[in-house]
Amino acid sequence: MSEMKERFLKDYKKPAFEIENVELVFELDEDMSLVTNSMNFKKIDANEKNLELDSIDLELVELWLNDLQLDDTRYIYKDEKLTILNVPSSFKIKIKNKIYPQNNTELEGLYKSGDIFCTQNEPEGFRRITPYLDRPDVMSVFTTTVIADKEKYPVLLSNGNKMQCHDSFDGRHGVTWVDPHKKPSYLFALVAGDLGSISDEYITASGERVELNIYCDLGNESKCYHAMQSLKESMFWDEQKYGREYDLEIYNIVAVDSFNMGAMENKGLNIFNSAYVLADADTASDANFMGIQSVIAHEYFHNWTGNRITCRDWFQLTLKEGLTVFRDQCFSADLNSAEVQRIEDVKSLRERQFVEDASPTRHPIQPKSYISMNNFYTATVYEKGAEVIRMVHTLLGEENYRKATDLYFESFDGQAVTTDDFLWAMSKASGINLDAFKLWYHQSSTPTLEVKEEFEAGHYTLKLKQVVSDAVDGSKQLPYFYPLKMALLDAKGEEKVSKILTISNEYEEFVFEGFDTKPILSINRDFSAPIIVEQESPDFLFLMKHDKNSFVQYESAQKFATATLEAMMQGEAIDESFVEAYGHLLDLERDLSYKALLLELPTVSSLMQRQKEVDFEIIYDAKEKLEKHLAREFQEKLLALYNEHHYPKSETIDALNMGQRSLKNRVLKLLSTLESPKIVELTKKQYKESLSMSDRVVALDILENGDAKEAQVAFVDFYEKYKDETLVMNKYFALLASSMREGVLQRVELLQEDEVYDAKVPNLVRSLIGSFSRNYKYFHAKDGSGYKFVAKKIIEIDSINAQMASGLAGAFKIYNRMNKTNKELMQRELENILSVDTLSKNVYEIISKIIK
Ligand code: PHE
Ligand code: ZN
């Protein structure tokens, strides 16, 4: 049970030793790899007698202290610690150890993705490579030599600049890399393989030339150009917006198929899930292209926010992640449509983070404790973390924010720091006191703001009440401090007042004078704070027609639709005034991507979050009914919109073409609810003729949820065409697992036997099993079959890759909010999982929190 130990932020202690430099030699082989690790230590805490190194599953070969080889009376290797007894104040340690990358299915430490050796060390993977002080506040200079068979592994990479190449007679070669920047072990990386690549260069603002390379499996080189373009755009943007330049001679990116997450910012050697590098018009959707741009930027931006300035301990993770997500969101907004970007960001926050923040696994963006750190790479730490930085940006204003980030970089470059250090810089440079703001780092749950309005004799009064729920442990939480963007509009939609209010107390009152008639309130503009706004009698209809703030306009359309659907869920008839308003949206002359968002009905997840007791069936029913009604009512208009914007031969990835695709696909999807032969024909035609993967995937999805025969034909065609393209096969599995058609579970079970499927590859597991667990209709089937299947998979996958399994376990987060029938069925499976005695700490932590 020592594995299940909970770690607490309050127990943080400074490291007792520093490591002045590290020299690593890797001798890579098919059955075993040998690591030689030489480190120079200095004692910081004179009272510390022993050196305790982190070390998981390592086979020690030799251990040296200075010039003395140690026998096992001088060290203890137990419970993931290698303790070297009685060390002097300054000394050298040399360790030789064996590892087995080819057997590593956890994909942490050194492992093989297909034929490529690669590493993943954040947060605690390095201890699976060699014994080390594997914590982010121990920073050192690394020199790395990689030796391997020259024919099989012509490309040998590590962090920093390339220093030396050596050939030997036995067909092996070696390359030495030196990284001059001090870094923690989690940023260490190594790659060896027979790789294809594309190269380019970037000249920094101060005139330094940087060599840029993107490596991938041979044959995929032509799919790397969008990633390269995005990298150069990111480098330029960081110079312009933050004054930050790149700091090495070379920047390498390697794409691998087996990766637990999206990508990793290792110094000078980013390793990416190939889904965030490879794209061309034939295989990637528009969303894939956008995703690549933002993840490439995200990892690049980490060079300053994460690598140059890193985290003191893992509780500070949001220091680098929240800030870097905020930076990549702003980058995407600058390069594309800012209004669409903001809405997409908020949508994803609500879909994932709000759900998490209402669940038993909820936690502050700076958690107080963890059992497995891997479980804290969450939407809360990342996305809510980014919202918190955005609020700082709003409170300070652009100019002060830039001064403050300059001060942050100047003060903490080369150090491992805390979120308090960040806030110190923000406050110091701007003169704004942020003490009250800190609660955002330490409390969990999404706060609600209750809004009341009064109007009397020209005085308009805004009465606000913050409602903050209890923490997970039942303790009371306090009201927050935040910026609230608002405006008061006259009957024509003109802004009479436009302000950023500061909210800090449980009750707030603001009075505005000089109105003839009651103004209309536009609140939480741009989603200035990550809160839930509840308004007594909001003017949705007016705002969705007239508000110039595109976020509130969108939000009002969503809220109106939500109110309409909720009334239907209570058995009421369709509100015709909503239908009329929807017709108005169809006529709007706006950016097409934005318009596509306006026309989207609220997601099942957003409606579910508002239910007291969750029941997906009535949500699906109401949505289906409303969609059918809208499609029937506006059939002609919708068809006209489709025809106007459908260009099957266009494969250009630009705002106009992507906008056209997203609008006409939204329209087609709505029309498909009519189940008319004409629309089926249109869909088939789109599948056959369109050059864009976005178009084809939408067509497939529509066919899959319609006529079974047509779907079968299309899916066979798709499979034959793309069975060798693993990234496209992810779409294939995801579409089938998300289907509303009868018998999905049986098909998912069968698909596991498909020769393309591999339970060791996280992308494929997420596409098939993950998608099924988000298929509310079948995951929550009232016979319990969905729960049973996913629970079984969690147990199976846990023994392959614990991180992947605990990701899947998240599907049960909604447990305590389910209706009685579903809850009982879920409980049985949760208990089943917990009864497995080899359960990983990752899955244990998630499931035990859910069931408590
Ligand atoms: N640090 C990575 C990022 O956010 C995410 C990551 C975490 C990747 C852990 C792998 C493992 O960019
Ligand atoms: Zn990150």
Short mmCIF file of C-alpha atoms in Angstrom, two decimals, residues 335-771:
data_model
loop_
_atom_site.label_atom_id
_atom_site.label_comp_id
_atom_site.label_asym_id
_atom_site.label_seq_id
_atom_site.Cartn_x
_atom_site.Cartn_y
_atom_site.Cartn_z
CA LEU A 335 -4.03 34.19 -36.20
CA ASN A 336 -7.65 33.20 -36.77
CA SER A 337 -11.02 34.56 -35.73
CA ALA A 338 -10.80 35.92 -32.19
CA GLU A 339 -14.55 35.70 -31.57
CA VAL A 340 -14.73 32.08 -32.71
CA GLN A 341 -11.63 31.17 -30.70
CA ARG A 342 -13.11 32.64 -27.52
CA ILE A 343 -16.35 30.72 -27.92
CA GLU A 344 -14.55 27.47 -28.70
CA ASP A 345 -12.38 27.91 -25.61
CA VAL A 346 -15.37 28.54 -23.39
CA LYS A 347 -17.26 25.62 -24.93
CA SER A 348 -14.46 23.24 -24.17
CA LEU A 349 -14.07 24.65 -20.66
CA ARG A 350 -17.72 24.02 -19.96
CA GLU A 351 -17.83 20.59 -21.55
CA ARG A 352 -14.83 19.26 -19.66
CA GLN A 353 -13.80 21.51 -16.82
CA PHE A 354 -17.23 22.49 -15.49
CA VAL A 355 -18.14 18.80 -15.37
CA GLU A 356 -14.95 18.03 -13.49
CA ASP A 357 -15.49 20.98 -11.14
CA ALA A 358 -18.90 19.61 -10.19
CA SER A 359 -17.61 16.10 -9.58
CA PRO A 360 -15.97 14.30 -6.64
CA THR A 361 -12.60 14.61 -8.39
CA ARG A 362 -12.82 18.41 -8.37
CA HIS A 363 -9.73 20.23 -7.18
CA PRO A 364 -8.26 23.75 -7.13
CA ILE A 365 -6.06 24.72 -10.08
CA GLN A 366 -3.31 24.35 -7.51
CA PRO A 367 -4.19 21.04 -5.84
CA LYS A 368 -3.38 20.45 -2.18
CA SER A 369 -2.55 16.76 -2.53
CA TYR A 370 -2.26 13.88 -4.97
CA ILE A 371 -1.65 10.16 -5.02
CA SER A 372 -0.63 10.01 -8.68
CA MET A 373 0.56 13.25 -10.22
CA ASN A 374 -0.42 11.87 -13.62
CA ASN A 375 -4.04 12.35 -12.58
CA PHE A 376 -3.59 16.12 -12.31
CA TYR A 377 -3.03 16.95 -15.96
CA THR A 378 -6.63 18.04 -15.92
CA ALA A 379 -8.96 20.48 -17.61
CA THR A 380 -8.97 22.32 -14.28
CA VAL A 381 -5.20 22.83 -14.08
CA TYR A 382 -5.00 23.64 -17.80
CA GLU A 383 -8.20 25.32 -18.94
CA LYS A 384 -9.46 26.85 -15.72
CA GLY A 385 -5.83 27.76 -15.07
CA ALA A 386 -5.84 29.67 -18.36
CA GLU A 387 -9.04 31.47 -17.39
CA VAL A 388 -7.37 32.56 -14.16
CA ILE A 389 -4.45 34.06 -16.11
CA ARG A 390 -6.95 35.69 -18.46
CA MET A 391 -8.59 37.37 -15.46
CA VAL A 392 -5.18 38.68 -14.37
CA HIS A 393 -4.74 40.02 -17.89
CA THR A 394 -8.15 41.71 -17.74
CA LEU A 395 -7.51 43.19 -14.30
CA LEU A 396 -4.10 44.57 -15.31
CA GLY A 397 -4.86 45.59 -18.88
CA GLU A 398 -2.63 44.81 -21.87
CA GLU A 399 0.11 47.31 -21.09
CA ASN A 400 0.54 46.46 -17.41
CA TYR A 401 0.29 42.78 -18.18
CA ARG A 402 3.26 43.04 -20.56
CA LYS A 403 5.26 44.95 -17.96
CA ALA A 404 4.40 42.29 -15.46
CA THR A 405 5.39 39.35 -17.66
CA ASP A 406 8.67 41.15 -18.45
CA LEU A 407 9.29 41.42 -14.73
CA TYR A 408 8.36 37.76 -14.25
CA PHE A 409 10.91 36.62 -16.86
CA GLU A 410 13.57 38.96 -15.56
CA SER A 411 13.12 37.97 -11.94
CA PHE A 412 12.81 34.21 -12.24
CA ASP A 413 14.71 33.12 -15.35
CA GLY A 414 16.57 29.88 -14.65
CA GLN A 415 14.56 29.16 -11.50
CA ALA A 416 11.86 26.78 -10.29
CA VAL A 417 9.13 28.92 -8.78
CA THR A 418 5.57 29.03 -7.43
CA THR A 419 2.28 30.57 -8.50
CA ASP A 420 2.81 33.11 -5.69
CA ASP A 421 6.00 34.23 -7.40
CA PHE A 422 4.05 34.73 -10.61
CA LEU A 423 1.37 36.76 -8.84
CA TRP A 424 4.05 38.78 -7.08
CA ALA A 425 5.37 39.92 -10.49
CA MET A 426 1.86 40.66 -11.74
CA SER A 427 1.10 42.75 -8.72
CA LYS A 428 4.48 44.45 -8.39
CA ALA A 429 4.59 45.67 -11.98
CA SER A 430 1.00 46.88 -12.05
CA GLY A 431 0.55 48.18 -8.53
CA ILE A 432 -2.64 46.13 -8.28
CA ASN A 433 -3.15 44.15 -5.10
CA LEU A 434 -3.94 40.57 -5.98
CA ASP A 435 -4.11 39.04 -2.49
CA ALA A 436 -7.86 38.49 -2.69
CA PHE A 437 -7.44 37.02 -6.16
CA LYS A 438 -5.36 34.12 -4.84
CA LEU A 439 -8.48 32.20 -3.82
CA TRP A 440 -8.80 31.15 -7.46
CA TYR A 441 -5.71 29.01 -6.92
CA HIS A 442 -6.88 27.32 -3.75
CA GLN A 443 -10.60 26.69 -4.08
CA SER A 444 -12.56 24.32 -6.29
CA SER A 445 -16.05 24.29 -7.90
CA THR A 446 -17.48 26.77 -10.39
CA PRO A 447 -18.94 29.77 -8.59
CA THR A 448 -22.39 31.07 -9.50
CA LEU A 449 -23.38 34.70 -9.79
CA GLU A 450 -27.04 35.47 -9.15
CA VAL A 451 -28.13 38.61 -10.92
CA LYS A 452 -31.07 40.83 -10.02
CA GLU A 453 -31.98 44.12 -11.65
CA GLU A 454 -34.06 47.02 -10.35
CA PHE A 455 -35.19 50.05 -12.22
CA GLU A 456 -36.83 53.07 -10.63
CA ALA A 457 -37.04 56.71 -11.59
CA GLY A 458 -34.03 56.65 -13.89
CA HIS A 459 -31.87 54.60 -11.48
CA TYR A 460 -30.76 51.22 -12.65
CA THR A 461 -29.47 48.95 -9.88
CA LEU A 462 -27.54 45.77 -10.49
CA LYS A 463 -27.67 43.42 -7.49
CA LEU A 464 -25.24 40.56 -7.51
CA LYS A 465 -24.82 37.62 -5.19
CA GLN A 466 -21.95 35.15 -5.31
CA VAL A 467 -22.85 31.57 -4.49
CA VAL A 468 -19.83 29.44 -3.70
CA SER A 469 -20.28 25.77 -2.88
CA ASP A 470 -18.29 23.69 -0.43
CA ALA A 471 -14.97 22.03 -1.17
CA VAL A 472 -14.73 18.30 -1.71
CA ASP A 473 -13.96 17.71 1.99
CA GLY A 474 -17.07 19.67 3.00
CA SER A 475 -15.23 22.79 4.13
CA LYS A 476 -16.75 26.20 3.38
CA GLN A 477 -15.28 28.26 0.57
CA LEU A 478 -15.17 32.04 0.26
CA PRO A 479 -16.46 34.50 -2.38
CA TYR A 480 -14.04 35.38 -5.17
CA PHE A 481 -12.42 38.50 -6.56
CA TYR A 482 -12.79 38.92 -10.33
CA PRO A 483 -13.37 41.25 -13.27
CA LEU A 484 -16.88 41.30 -14.69
CA LYS A 485 -17.25 42.90 -18.10
CA MET A 486 -20.71 44.32 -18.64
CA ALA A 487 -22.69 46.82 -20.66
CA LEU A 488 -26.09 48.45 -20.51
CA LEU A 489 -27.81 48.70 -23.87
CA ASP A 490 -30.64 50.92 -25.03
CA ALA A 491 -33.57 49.70 -27.09
CA LYS A 492 -31.53 49.97 -30.26
CA GLY A 493 -28.67 47.92 -28.86
CA GLU A 494 -26.40 50.95 -28.38
CA GLU A 495 -24.01 50.72 -25.44
CA LYS A 496 -24.95 53.37 -22.88
CA VAL A 497 -22.54 52.02 -20.29
CA SER A 498 -19.61 49.67 -20.87
CA LYS A 499 -17.50 48.71 -17.89
CA ILE A 500 -15.33 46.20 -16.15
CA LEU A 501 -16.75 45.85 -12.65
CA THR A 502 -14.66 44.34 -9.90
CA ILE A 503 -16.48 41.74 -7.85
CA SER A 504 -15.10 40.89 -4.45
CA ASN A 505 -17.86 40.41 -1.90
CA GLU A 506 -20.66 37.94 -1.52
CA TYR A 507 -23.13 40.78 -2.22
CA GLU A 508 -22.42 43.58 -4.66
CA GLU A 509 -24.59 46.46 -5.77
CA PHE A 510 -23.92 48.87 -8.62
CA VAL A 511 -26.12 51.85 -9.44
CA PHE A 512 -26.24 53.55 -12.85
CA GLU A 513 -28.10 56.80 -13.33
CA GLY A 514 -29.82 58.71 -16.06
CA PHE A 515 -31.98 56.25 -17.96
CA ASP A 516 -35.40 57.01 -19.40
CA THR A 517 -36.30 53.40 -19.80
CA LYS A 518 -34.85 50.26 -18.27
CA PRO A 519 -31.61 49.41 -20.09
CA ILE A 520 -30.77 45.89 -21.16
CA LEU A 521 -27.98 44.12 -19.36
CA SER A 522 -25.17 42.40 -21.22
CA ILE A 523 -23.16 40.55 -18.60
CA ASN A 524 -19.93 38.56 -18.35
CA ARG A 525 -18.95 39.82 -21.77
CA ASP A 526 -16.21 37.80 -23.45
CA PHE A 527 -16.71 35.38 -20.55
CA SER A 528 -14.49 37.62 -18.43
CA ALA A 529 -14.75 35.22 -15.46
CA PRO A 530 -15.18 31.42 -15.39
CA ILE A 531 -18.48 31.48 -13.56
CA ILE A 532 -22.10 30.46 -14.03
CA VAL A 533 -24.42 33.46 -14.40
CA GLU A 534 -28.02 33.10 -13.29
CA GLN A 535 -30.36 35.85 -14.29
CA GLU A 536 -33.97 36.33 -13.27
CA SER A 537 -35.58 37.49 -16.48
CA PRO A 538 -32.93 37.91 -19.09
CA ASP A 539 -33.54 39.45 -22.49
CA PHE A 540 -32.10 36.60 -24.53
CA LEU A 541 -34.06 37.40 -27.62
CA PHE A 542 -32.97 41.01 -27.64
CA LEU A 543 -29.34 40.17 -26.90
CA MET A 544 -29.07 37.45 -29.51
CA LYS A 545 -30.28 39.96 -32.05
CA HIS A 546 -28.53 43.13 -30.95
CA ASP A 547 -25.57 42.60 -28.65
CA LYS A 548 -22.35 43.69 -30.31
CA ASN A 549 -20.36 41.51 -27.97
CA SER A 550 -20.14 38.34 -29.99
CA PHE A 551 -19.71 36.16 -26.93
CA VAL A 552 -22.89 37.42 -25.27
CA GLN A 553 -24.75 37.18 -28.55
CA TYR A 554 -23.74 33.53 -28.82
CA GLU A 555 -24.42 32.93 -25.15
CA SER A 556 -27.90 34.39 -25.42
CA ALA A 557 -28.77 32.14 -28.33
CA GLN A 558 -27.55 29.18 -26.28
CA LYS A 559 -29.54 30.25 -23.23
CA PHE A 560 -32.69 30.79 -25.22
CA ALA A 561 -32.31 27.33 -26.76
CA THR A 562 -31.60 25.86 -23.34
CA ALA A 563 -34.75 27.39 -21.87
CA THR A 564 -36.74 26.09 -24.83
CA LEU A 565 -35.35 22.58 -24.50
CA GLU A 566 -35.83 22.50 -20.75
CA ALA A 567 -39.47 23.45 -21.14
CA MET A 568 -39.83 20.61 -23.64
CA MET A 569 -38.17 18.24 -21.19
CA GLN A 570 -40.97 19.20 -18.78
CA GLY A 571 -43.52 18.20 -21.39
CA GLU A 572 -44.27 21.65 -22.77
CA ALA A 573 -44.72 22.46 -26.44
CA ILE A 574 -41.98 24.03 -28.55
CA ASP A 575 -41.65 27.75 -27.89
CA GLU A 576 -42.42 29.34 -31.25
CA SER A 577 -40.64 32.56 -30.34
CA PHE A 578 -37.40 30.58 -30.19
CA VAL A 579 -38.12 29.09 -33.59
CA GLU A 580 -38.65 32.57 -34.94
CA ALA A 581 -35.40 33.75 -33.39
CA TYR A 582 -33.56 30.81 -34.93
CA GLY A 583 -34.87 31.91 -38.29
CA HIS A 584 -33.40 35.32 -37.59
CA LEU A 585 -29.98 33.73 -36.96
CA LEU A 586 -30.15 31.96 -40.30
CA ASP A 587 -30.41 35.34 -42.02
CA LEU A 588 -27.52 37.00 -40.18
CA GLU A 589 -24.64 38.26 -42.28
CA ARG A 590 -21.70 37.27 -40.12
CA ASP A 591 -18.41 35.47 -40.20
CA LEU A 592 -19.39 31.96 -41.31
CA SER A 593 -17.62 30.01 -38.56
CA TYR A 594 -19.22 32.28 -36.01
CA LYS A 595 -22.59 31.82 -37.62
CA ALA A 596 -22.14 28.06 -37.49
CA LEU A 597 -21.62 28.37 -33.74
CA LEU A 598 -24.71 30.53 -33.35
CA LEU A 599 -26.77 27.87 -35.07
CA GLU A 600 -25.60 25.06 -32.83
CA LEU A 601 -28.07 23.84 -30.24
CA PRO A 602 -26.80 23.34 -26.66
CA THR A 603 -24.82 20.14 -26.21
CA VAL A 604 -26.20 17.16 -24.33
CA SER A 605 -23.45 17.70 -21.76
CA SER A 606 -24.44 21.32 -21.10
CA LEU A 607 -28.07 20.29 -20.53
CA MET A 608 -27.02 17.38 -18.36
CA GLN A 609 -25.04 19.70 -16.12
CA ARG A 610 -28.20 21.60 -15.27
CA GLN A 611 -30.22 18.55 -14.29
CA LYS A 612 -30.74 17.79 -10.61
CA GLU A 613 -30.75 14.10 -11.34
CA VAL A 614 -29.14 13.19 -14.61
CA ASP A 615 -31.21 11.38 -17.20
CA PHE A 616 -29.87 11.43 -20.71
CA GLU A 617 -32.91 9.96 -22.41
CA ILE A 618 -35.15 12.97 -21.98
CA ILE A 619 -32.38 15.27 -23.17
CA TYR A 620 -31.87 13.28 -26.36
CA ASP A 621 -35.62 13.20 -26.95
CA ALA A 622 -36.09 16.93 -26.57
CA LYS A 623 -33.10 17.76 -28.74
CA GLU A 624 -34.20 15.45 -31.48
CA LYS A 625 -37.67 16.91 -31.46
CA LEU A 626 -36.48 20.49 -31.62
CA GLU A 627 -33.97 19.74 -34.38
CA LYS A 628 -36.62 18.06 -36.48
CA HIS A 629 -38.95 20.97 -35.97
CA LEU A 630 -36.33 23.54 -36.97
CA ALA A 631 -35.30 21.51 -39.99
CA ARG A 632 -38.89 21.20 -41.17
CA GLU A 633 -39.66 24.83 -40.53
CA PHE A 634 -36.59 26.19 -42.34
CA GLN A 635 -36.00 23.45 -44.89
CA GLU A 636 -35.74 25.79 -47.87
CA LYS A 637 -33.52 28.32 -46.18
CA LEU A 638 -31.22 25.60 -44.89
CA LEU A 639 -30.92 23.99 -48.28
CA ALA A 640 -30.15 27.33 -49.86
CA LEU A 641 -27.44 27.97 -47.27
CA TYR A 642 -26.00 24.53 -47.93
CA ASN A 643 -25.85 25.08 -51.66
CA GLU A 644 -24.43 28.54 -51.31
CA HIS A 645 -21.50 27.34 -49.22
CA HIS A 646 -20.78 23.86 -50.50
CA TYR A 647 -17.62 23.74 -52.60
CA PRO A 648 -16.66 20.07 -52.82
CA LYS A 649 -13.44 20.76 -54.70
CA SER A 650 -12.08 23.19 -52.14
CA GLU A 651 -9.39 21.87 -49.85
CA THR A 652 -7.93 25.19 -48.82
CA ILE A 653 -7.31 25.69 -45.13
CA ASP A 654 -8.18 29.32 -44.66
CA ALA A 655 -10.79 31.20 -42.67
CA LEU A 656 -13.23 31.54 -45.55
CA ASN A 657 -13.13 27.93 -46.68
CA MET A 658 -13.19 26.54 -43.16
CA GLY A 659 -16.06 28.86 -42.33
CA GLN A 660 -18.02 27.69 -45.33
CA ARG A 661 -17.44 24.09 -44.40
CA SER A 662 -18.45 24.47 -40.80
CA LEU A 663 -21.61 26.37 -41.70
CA LYS A 664 -22.80 24.09 -44.45
CA ASN A 665 -21.98 20.99 -42.40
CA ARG A 666 -23.97 22.34 -39.46
CA VAL A 667 -26.85 22.94 -41.82
CA LEU A 668 -26.58 19.51 -43.41
CA LYS A 669 -26.57 17.85 -40.02
CA LEU A 670 -29.75 19.68 -39.06
CA LEU A 671 -31.38 18.78 -42.36
CA SER A 672 -30.45 15.14 -41.88
CA THR A 673 -32.91 14.88 -39.00
CA LEU A 674 -35.66 15.02 -41.64
CA GLU A 675 -34.61 11.56 -42.81
CA SER A 676 -35.55 12.49 -46.35
CA PRO A 677 -34.14 10.59 -49.35
CA LYS A 678 -33.07 13.88 -50.89
CA ILE A 679 -30.84 14.74 -47.95
CA VAL A 680 -29.43 11.22 -47.90
CA GLU A 681 -28.48 11.67 -51.56
CA LEU A 682 -26.89 15.01 -50.80
CA THR A 683 -24.90 13.46 -47.99
CA LYS A 684 -23.72 10.55 -50.12
CA LYS A 685 -22.67 12.98 -52.79
CA GLN A 686 -20.73 15.03 -50.26
CA TYR A 687 -18.97 11.92 -49.03
CA LYS A 688 -18.01 10.92 -52.57
CA GLU A 689 -17.09 14.28 -54.03
CA SER A 690 -15.58 16.34 -51.26
CA LEU A 691 -11.84 16.66 -51.11
CA SER A 692 -11.92 17.82 -47.51
CA MET A 693 -11.73 15.31 -44.68
CA SER A 694 -14.02 17.54 -42.59
CA ASP A 695 -16.74 17.17 -45.18
CA ARG A 696 -16.30 13.43 -45.45
CA VAL A 697 -16.33 12.82 -41.73
CA VAL A 698 -19.55 14.80 -41.33
CA ALA A 699 -21.13 12.88 -44.19
CA LEU A 700 -20.09 9.57 -42.66
CA ASP A 701 -21.47 10.59 -39.30
CA ILE A 702 -24.81 11.53 -40.84
CA LEU A 703 -25.02 8.29 -42.81
CA GLU A 704 -24.08 6.29 -39.74
CA ASN A 705 -26.94 7.85 -37.81
CA GLY A 706 -29.37 7.33 -40.69
CA ASP A 707 -29.83 4.58 -43.20
CA ALA A 708 -27.93 1.41 -42.17
CA LYS A 709 -27.24 0.21 -45.71
CA GLU A 710 -25.84 3.49 -46.94
CA ALA A 711 -23.67 3.71 -43.84
CA GLN A 712 -22.27 0.25 -44.43
CA VAL A 713 -21.27 1.05 -48.01
CA ALA A 714 -19.57 4.29 -47.03
CA PHE A 715 -17.71 2.81 -44.08
CA VAL A 716 -16.36 -0.07 -46.14
CA ASP A 717 -15.12 2.41 -48.71
CA PHE A 718 -13.52 4.56 -46.02
CA TYR A 719 -11.85 1.60 -44.37
CA GLU A 720 -10.36 0.31 -47.61
CA LYS A 721 -9.03 3.71 -48.47
CA TYR A 722 -7.48 4.55 -45.12
CA LYS A 723 -6.71 1.35 -43.26
CA ASP A 724 -2.99 2.14 -43.39
CA GLU A 725 -3.42 5.66 -42.04
CA THR A 726 -3.63 5.28 -38.30
CA LEU A 727 -4.71 8.89 -37.73
CA VAL A 728 -7.65 8.46 -40.08
CA MET A 729 -8.54 5.14 -38.51
CA ASN A 730 -8.92 7.00 -35.23
CA LYS A 731 -11.78 8.87 -36.86
CA TYR A 732 -13.25 5.63 -38.15
CA PHE A 733 -13.32 4.06 -34.69
CA ALA A 734 -14.57 7.25 -33.04
CA LEU A 735 -17.45 7.64 -35.49
CA LEU A 736 -18.62 4.08 -34.99
CA ALA A 737 -18.28 4.20 -31.21
CA SER A 738 -20.22 7.49 -31.00
CA SER A 739 -23.08 6.27 -33.15
CA MET A 740 -26.68 6.45 -31.96
CA ARG A 741 -27.56 3.31 -33.90
CA GLU A 742 -28.76 0.15 -32.12
CA GLY A 743 -26.07 -2.38 -31.29
CA VAL A 744 -23.16 0.00 -30.86
CA LEU A 745 -21.69 -1.89 -27.93
CA GLN A 746 -21.58 -5.16 -29.86
CA ARG A 747 -19.85 -3.41 -32.72
CA VAL A 748 -17.32 -1.76 -30.44
CA GLU A 749 -16.55 -5.16 -28.97
CA LEU A 750 -15.99 -6.58 -32.44
CA LEU A 751 -13.89 -3.64 -33.58
CA GLN A 752 -11.34 -4.50 -30.92
CA GLU A 753 -10.51 -7.52 -33.06
CA ASP A 754 -9.87 -5.38 -36.15
CA GLU A 755 -6.30 -5.72 -37.36
CA VAL A 756 -5.89 -1.95 -37.21
CA TYR A 757 -6.86 -1.72 -33.54
CA ASP A 758 -4.17 -1.98 -30.87
CA ALA A 759 -4.92 -1.66 -27.15
CA LYS A 760 -1.34 -0.50 -26.55
CA VAL A 761 -1.75 2.65 -28.65
CA PRO A 762 -3.46 5.39 -26.62
CA ASN A 763 -4.93 7.20 -29.64
CA LEU A 764 -6.75 4.06 -30.74
CA VAL A 765 -8.00 3.28 -27.25
CA ARG A 766 -9.28 6.80 -26.84
CA SER A 767 -10.97 6.66 -30.25
CA LEU A 768 -12.75 3.39 -29.65
CA ILE A 769 -13.23 2.89 -25.91
CA GLY A 770 -13.01 6.57 -24.94
CA SER A 771 -15.58 7.59 -27.56
#
